[in-house]
Coordinates of C-alpha atoms in Angstrom, one line a residue:
Chain A
X22 CA 167.0 3.3 -7.5
X23 CA 169.1 4.7 -10.5
X24 CA 165.9 6.8 -11.8
X25 CA 165.5 8.3 -8.3
X26 CA 169.2 9.1 -8.3
X27 CA 169.1 10.8 -11.6
X28 CA 166.0 12.6 -10.9
X29 CA 167.6 14.0 -7.8
X30 CA 170.6 15.1 -9.4
X31 CA 168.4 16.7 -12.2
X32 CA 166.5 18.6 -9.5
X33 CA 169.6 20.3 -8.3
X34 CA 171.0 20.8 -11.9
X35 CA 167.8 22.6 -13.0
X36 CA 167.7 24.7 -9.7
X37 CA 171.2 25.7 -9.9
X38 CA 171.3 26.6 -13.7
X39 CA 168.1 28.4 -13.4
X40 CA 169.0 30.6 -10.6
X41 CA 172.8 31.1 -11.1
X42 CA 173.0 31.2 -14.8
X43 CA 169.7 31.7 -16.6
X44 CA 168.3 34.4 -14.1
X45 CA 171.3 36.5 -15.0
X46 CA 171.0 36.4 -18.7
X47 CA 169.2 39.5 -20.2
X48 CA 168.3 39.1 -23.8
X49 CA 166.1 42.2 -23.9
X50 CA 162.6 43.1 -24.5
X51 CA 161.6 41.3 -21.1
X52 CA 162.7 37.9 -22.5
X53 CA 163.4 35.5 -19.7
X54 CA 164.8 31.9 -20.0
X55 CA 163.1 29.2 -17.8
X56 CA 164.0 25.8 -18.3
X57 CA 163.0 24.2 -15.1
X58 CA 159.6 23.1 -16.4
X59 CA 161.7 20.4 -18.2
X60 CA 162.3 18.7 -14.8
X61 CA 158.6 18.0 -14.5
X62 CA 158.1 17.1 -18.2
X63 CA 160.9 14.3 -17.8
X64 CA 159.3 12.8 -14.7
X65 CA 157.9 9.3 -15.4
X66 CA 154.5 9.3 -17.0
X67 CA 153.1 6.8 -14.6
X68 CA 154.1 9.0 -11.7
X69 CA 151.2 9.8 -9.4
X70 CA 150.1 13.3 -10.0
X71 CA 150.2 14.1 -6.1
X72 CA 153.9 13.3 -6.0
X73 CA 154.7 15.4 -9.3
X74 CA 152.6 18.3 -7.8
X75 CA 154.8 18.0 -4.6
X76 CA 158.0 17.9 -6.6
X77 CA 156.8 20.9 -8.5
X78 CA 156.0 22.8 -5.2
X79 CA 159.3 22.0 -3.8
X80 CA 161.3 23.0 -6.9
X81 CA 159.2 26.2 -7.4
X82 CA 159.7 27.2 -3.8
X83 CA 163.4 26.6 -4.1
X84 CA 163.7 28.9 -7.3
X85 CA 161.6 31.5 -5.7
X86 CA 163.6 31.7 -2.6
X87 CA 166.7 32.3 -4.6
X88 CA 165.4 34.8 -7.1
X89 CA 163.1 37.0 -4.8
X90 CA 159.8 36.2 -6.8
X91 CA 157.8 35.2 -3.8
X92 CA 155.9 32.2 -5.2
X93 CA 155.5 33.1 -9.0
X94 CA 157.5 30.3 -10.1
X95 CA 155.8 27.8 -7.8
X96 CA 152.4 29.0 -9.0
X97 CA 153.1 28.6 -12.7
X98 CA 155.2 25.3 -12.1
X99 CA 152.1 23.9 -10.3
X100 CA 149.8 24.7 -13.3
X101 CA 152.4 23.0 -15.4
X102 CA 152.3 20.0 -13.4
X103 CA 148.8 19.7 -13.0
X104 CA 148.0 20.1 -16.7
X105 CA 150.9 17.5 -17.7
X106 CA 149.0 14.3 -17.4
X107 CA 146.1 16.0 -19.3
X108 CA 148.1 17.1 -22.1
X109 CA 150.1 14.0 -22.3
X110 CA 147.1 11.6 -22.5
X111 CA 145.8 14.0 -25.2
X112 CA 148.8 13.8 -27.3
X113 CA 149.5 9.9 -26.5
X114 CA 151.2 8.0 -29.1
X115 CA 149.2 5.1 -30.6
X116 CA 150.7 2.5 -28.3
X117 CA 150.4 4.7 -25.2
X118 CA 153.6 5.3 -23.0
X119 CA 154.3 1.7 -22.1
X120 CA 157.1 1.4 -24.6
X121 CA 158.7 4.6 -23.4
X122 CA 161.3 4.8 -20.7
X123 CA 161.3 8.6 -20.5
X124 CA 159.6 11.3 -22.4
X125 CA 162.6 12.8 -23.7
X126 CA 163.0 14.3 -27.2
X127 CA 165.0 11.1 -28.5
X128 CA 162.2 8.7 -27.4
X129 CA 159.2 10.8 -28.4
X130 CA 160.4 12.6 -31.5
X131 CA 160.6 16.4 -32.1
X132 CA 157.0 16.9 -33.4
X133 CA 155.4 15.1 -30.1
X134 CA 157.8 17.0 -28.1
X135 CA 156.9 20.4 -30.0
X136 CA 153.2 19.6 -29.6
X137 CA 152.9 18.6 -25.9
X138 CA 155.9 20.2 -24.2
X139 CA 155.5 23.4 -26.2
X140 CA 151.8 23.8 -25.3
X141 CA 152.7 23.2 -21.6
X142 CA 155.5 25.5 -21.7
X143 CA 153.2 28.2 -23.3
X144 CA 150.7 28.0 -20.8
X145 CA 153.4 28.1 -17.9
X146 CA 155.0 31.3 -19.4
X147 CA 151.6 32.9 -20.1
X148 CA 150.6 32.2 -16.4
X149 CA 153.9 33.5 -15.2
X150 CA 153.9 36.8 -17.1
X151 CA 150.3 37.5 -16.6
X152 CA 150.5 36.9 -12.9
X153 CA 153.7 39.0 -12.7
X154 CA 152.3 42.0 -14.6
X155 CA 148.8 41.6 -13.2
X156 CA 147.4 44.6 -15.3
X157 CA 144.9 43.9 -18.1
X158 CA 146.0 47.0 -20.2
X159 CA 149.4 45.6 -20.5
X160 CA 148.1 42.5 -22.2
X161 CA 150.0 42.9 -25.5
X162 CA 153.4 43.5 -23.6
X163 CA 152.6 40.2 -21.7
X164 CA 151.9 38.3 -25.0
X165 CA 155.1 39.7 -26.4
X166 CA 157.2 38.6 -23.5
X167 CA 155.4 35.3 -23.5
X168 CA 155.9 34.4 -27.1
X169 CA 159.6 35.4 -27.1
X170 CA 160.5 33.7 -24.0
X171 CA 158.8 30.6 -25.0
X172 CA 160.6 30.3 -28.2
X173 CA 164.0 31.0 -26.2
X174 CA 163.3 28.5 -23.4
X175 CA 162.1 25.9 -25.7
X176 CA 165.3 26.0 -27.9
X177 CA 167.3 25.9 -24.7
X178 CA 165.4 23.0 -23.3
X179 CA 165.9 20.8 -26.8
X180 CA 169.6 21.7 -26.7
X181 CA 169.9 20.5 -23.0
X182 CA 168.4 17.3 -23.9
X183 CA 170.7 16.8 -26.8
X184 CA 173.7 17.7 -24.8
X185 CA 173.0 15.8 -21.5
X186 CA 170.6 12.9 -22.2
X187 CA 172.2 9.8 -24.1
X188 CA 170.5 8.7 -27.2
X189 CA 169.1 5.2 -26.7
X190 CA 170.9 2.6 -28.9
X191 CA 169.0 1.5 -32.0
X192 CA 167.9 -2.1 -31.6
Chain B
X27 CA 128.7 12.3 4.0
X28 CA 129.1 9.6 1.5
X29 CA 128.5 12.0 -1.2
X30 CA 131.1 14.3 0.2
X31 CA 133.7 11.6 0.4
X32 CA 133.1 10.7 -3.2
X33 CA 133.2 14.2 -4.1
X34 CA 136.7 14.7 -2.5
X35 CA 138.0 11.3 -4.1
X36 CA 136.9 12.3 -7.6
X37 CA 138.5 15.7 -7.4
X38 CA 141.4 14.8 -5.1
X39 CA 144.2 15.9 -7.5
X40 CA 142.3 19.1 -8.4
X41 CA 141.8 19.8 -4.6
X42 CA 145.5 19.2 -3.8
X43 CA 146.6 21.4 -6.8
X44 CA 144.2 24.2 -5.5
X45 CA 145.7 23.9 -1.9
X46 CA 149.2 24.2 -3.2
X47 CA 148.4 26.9 -5.7
X48 CA 146.6 28.8 -3.0
X49 CA 149.7 28.7 -0.7
X50 CA 151.8 30.0 -3.7
X51 CA 149.4 32.9 -4.5
X52 CA 149.1 33.9 -0.8
X53 CA 152.8 34.1 -0.5
X54 CA 153.1 36.0 -3.8
X55 CA 150.4 38.6 -3.0
X56 CA 151.4 39.1 0.6
X57 CA 155.2 38.9 0.7
X58 CA 155.7 41.1 -2.2
X59 CA 154.1 44.1 -0.3
X60 CA 155.2 43.1 3.3
X61 CA 157.6 40.2 3.8
X62 CA 156.7 38.6 7.1
X63 CA 160.0 36.6 7.2
X64 CA 163.4 36.3 5.6
X65 CA 162.8 32.8 4.5
X66 CA 161.7 32.4 0.9
X67 CA 163.9 35.6 -0.1
X68 CA 167.5 35.8 -0.8
X69 CA 168.3 37.2 2.6
X70 CA 167.8 33.7 4.1
X71 CA 171.1 32.1 5.0
X72 CA 171.1 29.1 2.5
X73 CA 170.3 31.0 -0.8
X74 CA 172.3 34.0 0.5
X75 CA 175.4 31.9 0.9
X76 CA 175.2 30.2 -2.4
X77 CA 174.7 33.5 -4.0
X78 CA 177.7 35.0 -2.4
X79 CA 179.8 32.0 -3.6
X80 CA 178.8 32.8 -7.1
X81 CA 179.5 36.5 -6.5
X82 CA 182.9 35.6 -5.1
X83 CA 183.7 34.1 -8.6
X84 CA 182.3 36.8 -10.8
X85 CA 182.9 40.0 -8.8
X86 CA 186.5 40.5 -10.2
X87 CA 185.1 40.6 -13.8
X88 CA 184.5 44.4 -13.7
X89 CA 187.1 45.1 -11.1
X90 CA 188.9 47.9 -13.1
X91 CA 185.5 49.7 -13.8
X92 CA 184.7 49.5 -10.2
X93 CA 188.0 50.9 -9.1
X94 CA 187.6 53.7 -11.6
X95 CA 184.2 54.5 -10.2
X96 CA 185.5 54.4 -6.6
X97 CA 188.4 56.6 -7.6
X98 CA 186.3 59.2 -9.2
X99 CA 183.8 59.4 -6.1
X100 CA 187.1 59.6 -3.8
X101 CA 188.4 62.5 -5.7
X102 CA 184.9 64.3 -5.7
X103 CA 184.9 63.9 -1.7
X104 CA 188.6 65.0 -1.5
X105 CA 187.5 68.2 -3.2
X106 CA 185.1 68.8 -0.3
X107 CA 187.7 68.5 2.4
X108 CA 188.4 71.8 4.2
X109 CA 192.1 71.4 3.9
X110 CA 191.7 71.9 0.3
X111 CA 189.6 74.9 0.3
X112 CA 191.1 78.4 0.7
X113 CA 189.3 80.2 3.5
X114 CA 188.4 83.7 2.2
X115 CA 186.8 85.2 5.5
X116 CA 189.5 84.4 8.1
X117 CA 187.5 85.8 11.1
X118 CA 184.6 83.6 10.2
X119 CA 186.9 80.6 10.0
X120 CA 188.4 81.3 13.5
X121 CA 185.1 81.6 15.2
X122 CA 183.3 78.8 13.4
X123 CA 185.9 76.2 13.9
X124 CA 184.3 75.5 17.3
X125 CA 180.9 76.6 16.5
X126 CA 180.8 74.2 13.6
X127 CA 181.2 71.4 15.9
X128 CA 178.2 72.5 18.0
X129 CA 176.0 73.4 15.4
X130 CA 175.9 70.4 13.2
X131 CA 175.3 67.0 14.3
X132 CA 175.6 63.8 12.1
X133 CA 172.2 62.8 10.7
X134 CA 173.2 60.1 8.0
X135 CA 175.6 57.3 8.2
X136 CA 176.6 55.3 5.3
X137 CA 177.1 51.6 5.4
X138 CA 179.1 50.2 2.5
X139 CA 177.9 47.0 0.8
X140 CA 178.0 44.9 -2.4
X141 CA 175.1 43.7 -4.7
X142 CA 175.7 40.0 -4.8
X143 CA 172.4 39.1 -6.9
X144 CA 170.2 41.1 -9.1
X145 CA 167.8 40.8 -11.9
X146 CA 166.5 43.5 -14.4
X147 CA 164.0 42.1 -16.7
X148 CA 161.3 41.4 -14.3
X149 CA 158.3 43.5 -13.2
X150 CA 159.6 43.6 -9.8
X151 CA 163.5 43.4 -9.5
X152 CA 165.1 42.8 -6.2
X153 CA 168.8 43.0 -5.4
X154 CA 170.5 41.2 -2.6
X155 CA 173.2 42.8 -0.5
X156 CA 176.1 41.0 1.4
X157 CA 175.4 43.0 4.4
X158 CA 172.7 42.5 7.1
X159 CA 171.6 43.3 10.7
X160 CA 175.0 42.5 11.9
X161 CA 176.2 45.7 10.1
X162 CA 173.0 47.7 11.2
X163 CA 170.9 47.3 8.1
X164 CA 167.3 47.4 8.8
X165 CA 164.1 47.2 6.7
X166 CA 163.1 50.6 5.2
X167 CA 166.7 52.2 4.8
X168 CA 167.6 53.9 1.7
X169 CA 170.1 52.5 -0.6
X170 CA 172.4 54.6 -2.9
X171 CA 175.3 54.1 -5.3
X172 CA 178.0 56.6 -6.1
X173 CA 175.7 57.9 -9.1
X174 CA 172.2 58.0 -7.5
X175 CA 169.5 56.2 -5.7
X176 CA 169.1 52.5 -6.0
X177 CA 166.3 51.5 -3.8
X178 CA 165.0 50.7 -0.2
X179 CA 165.9 47.8 1.9
X180 CA 162.9 45.4 1.7
X181 CA 164.0 43.0 4.5
X182 CA 167.2 42.0 6.1
X183 CA 168.7 38.9 7.8
X184 CA 171.7 38.4 10.0
X185 CA 174.1 38.6 7.1
X186 CA 172.1 39.6 4.0
X187 CA 169.6 41.9 3.0
X188 CA 167.1 42.3 0.0
X189 CA 166.8 45.8 -1.7
X190 CA 163.6 46.7 -3.4
X191 CA 165.1 48.6 -6.3
X192 CA 163.9 51.5 -8.4
X193 CA 162.9 48.7 -10.9
X194 CA 159.8 47.6 -9.0
X195 CA 156.3 48.8 -10.0
X196 CA 155.4 50.0 -6.5
X197 CA 158.6 51.7 -5.3
X198 CA 156.7 55.1 -4.6
X199 CA 159.6 57.1 -3.6
X200 CA 159.4 60.7 -2.7
X201 CA 161.3 62.7 -5.4
X202 CA 161.2 66.3 -6.8
X203 CA 162.5 68.4 -9.8
X204 CA 165.7 70.0 -8.4
X205 CA 165.3 73.6 -9.7
X206 CA 161.6 73.9 -9.1
X207 CA 161.1 71.8 -6.0
X208 CA 158.0 70.2 -7.8
X209 CA 157.3 66.9 -5.9
X210 CA 156.2 63.7 -7.4
X211 CA 156.3 59.9 -6.8
X212 CA 158.7 57.5 -8.6
X213 CA 157.3 54.6 -10.3
X214 CA 158.4 52.0 -12.8
X215 CA 156.5 50.4 -15.8
X216 CA 158.3 47.2 -15.9
X217 CA 159.8 47.6 -19.3
X218 CA 162.9 49.8 -19.5
X219 CA 165.7 49.3 -16.9
X220 CA 167.1 52.8 -17.9
X221 CA 163.8 54.8 -17.4
X222 CA 161.4 55.4 -14.7
X223 CA 158.2 57.5 -14.3
X224 CA 157.4 60.3 -12.0
X225 CA 153.8 60.7 -11.3
X226 CA 151.7 63.4 -9.5
X227 CA 153.4 66.3 -11.0
X228 CA 150.8 69.0 -11.6
X229 CA 150.9 70.3 -15.1
X230 CA 150.5 74.0 -14.3
X231 CA 154.3 74.4 -14.2
X232 CA 156.6 74.0 -17.3
X233 CA 159.3 71.2 -16.8
X234 CA 162.4 71.9 -18.7
X235 CA 163.8 68.7 -20.3
X236 CA 167.0 67.3 -18.9
X237 CA 166.4 69.2 -15.6
X238 CA 167.6 67.0 -12.7
X239 CA 165.4 64.9 -10.5
X240 CA 166.5 64.3 -6.9
X241 CA 165.2 62.8 -3.7
X242 CA 162.9 64.8 -1.7
X243 CA 164.1 63.6 1.7
X244 CA 160.5 63.5 3.1
X245 CA 160.3 59.7 3.9
X246 CA 163.4 59.8 6.4
X247 CA 165.1 57.4 4.3
X248 CA 167.2 59.6 2.0
X249 CA 168.8 63.0 2.4
X250 CA 167.5 65.7 0.4
X251 CA 169.0 66.1 -3.0
X252 CA 170.4 62.6 -3.9
X253 CA 170.3 62.3 -7.7
X254 CA 167.7 60.1 -9.2
X255 CA 167.9 60.9 -12.8
X256 CA 166.9 63.4 -15.5
X257 CA 163.7 64.3 -17.1
X258 CA 163.6 62.7 -20.7
X259 CA 160.1 63.3 -21.6
X260 CA 157.0 64.9 -20.5
X261 CA 153.5 64.1 -21.5
X262 CA 150.1 65.1 -20.5
X263 CA 148.1 62.6 -18.6
X264 CA 144.7 62.4 -20.3
X265 CA 141.9 64.0 -18.4
X266 CA 144.0 64.9 -15.3
X267 CA 145.9 68.2 -14.6
X268 CA 149.1 66.1 -14.2
X269 CA 152.3 65.6 -16.2
X270 CA 153.6 61.9 -16.8
X271 CA 157.3 62.7 -16.6
X272 CA 159.7 60.0 -17.9
X273 CA 163.1 59.9 -16.1
X274 CA 166.4 58.8 -17.4
X275 CA 168.0 57.1 -14.3
X276 CA 171.3 58.3 -13.2
X277 CA 172.5 55.0 -12.3
X278 CA 172.8 52.1 -14.6
X279 CA 171.3 49.3 -12.6
X280 CA 172.8 46.6 -14.7
X281 CA 176.3 47.6 -13.9
X282 CA 176.0 48.7 -10.3
X283 CA 178.1 46.7 -7.8
X284 CA 179.0 48.8 -4.7
X285 CA 176.3 50.5 -2.9
X286 CA 175.8 52.3 0.4
X287 CA 173.0 51.8 2.8
X288 CA 171.8 55.0 4.5
X289 CA 171.3 54.9 8.3
X290 CA 169.2 57.8 9.6
X291 CA 170.4 58.4 13.2
X292 CA 167.7 60.9 14.0
X293 CA 165.0 58.5 12.7
X294 CA 163.4 57.7 16.1
X295 CA 163.3 61.3 17.1
X296 CA 161.6 62.2 14.1
X297 CA 159.1 59.5 14.1
X298 CA 158.3 60.1 17.9
X299 CA 157.5 63.8 17.2
X300 CA 155.3 63.0 14.2
X301 CA 153.4 60.2 16.1
X302 CA 152.3 63.1 18.3
X303 CA 150.1 64.4 15.6
X304 CA 146.5 63.7 16.3
X305 CA 145.1 61.9 13.2
X306 CA 141.5 62.0 14.2
X307 CA 141.1 65.7 13.5
X308 CA 138.2 66.0 11.1
X309 CA 137.2 69.6 11.0

């Protein structure tokens, strides 16, 4: 019950922060902050992929509806949610994920988080900007946007976890 | 049959993903060209009201700048009032006071509105206005600010509407160079929010840098001569007799807040007349 409530609150939090604050921040050279993939990344590992895909679709459509992107966010978030189990099993720790209560940065460590979440976020951003531009001759501009945005989004995602997720007590 | 079921069971996650992805991509590729409904855009009542709450909080941040702009525009309009102009030809004035009323009719009306949501760093940037069908806003109307063109209404709901701004890649607005009347189409390359492109300008004429670019008034959305920007750079398109003209926009879309939606009162009359052109004339 508690996890359901906290994920529900997170859903609203990510939606509102993305739409009302981050969409308005303009850093320059096409850089865009997108933190909502963190919601999917923090869903429990053992969760059925159907359920997480449905969550991704709902969150994506809500963000699209409020930022006039007509399905762009939905499409890239679906890619993120679909690849998440594949990437997570490829980077699984030695004991699997049984010991882990949530795949946040405190539990898994920075290096795991950088590898798995970073890779997924890179794919998500690359999909988003490629689909948005939809022109092969602008590929360098797409790559430039992707790389700059991934770095900024990743930093914000890490900061959010340090700010809002309590560190588990050492036992 | 059993093989088919086994196939579905094996790839059920992939198929579900493909189904949802298909929905998302269909929405993306159809709605950005022609929105079939106001849902899934900021014109819908839920996202519209959330955004207007946010706007209520932030709109006062640049209140003094907005007031200054409005005052500047007011003083410009006040200058145009007849009572502030000295009539030189008195006889003409006496006759025309009545004649003027008969010889001119109102073609364009302006509906004031406020931008409550906007983006600038996407490839296609849409603005949301706090006025909708109730105030008479319909899809296809032009939107301007005090400095120049902002965009075209993309779709509208009861209380909100979405503007396809000059910062979308397929804005395709009818524009022209003011002094020569050279026509062209407005495009945006998705990079710089201060600059747009004018395509389709034939390169047999010289274009002076910093000459004004204005609307052509051909698409029934804008009156002729509303400023779009100034020519910043001209380049030759390779292999074609055309200029690629870079325009510095007159309006800084990052700071624009108050806009006017242009309602063409004679739109139906013009459309009716133009629909009578037979379009199957071949020779």
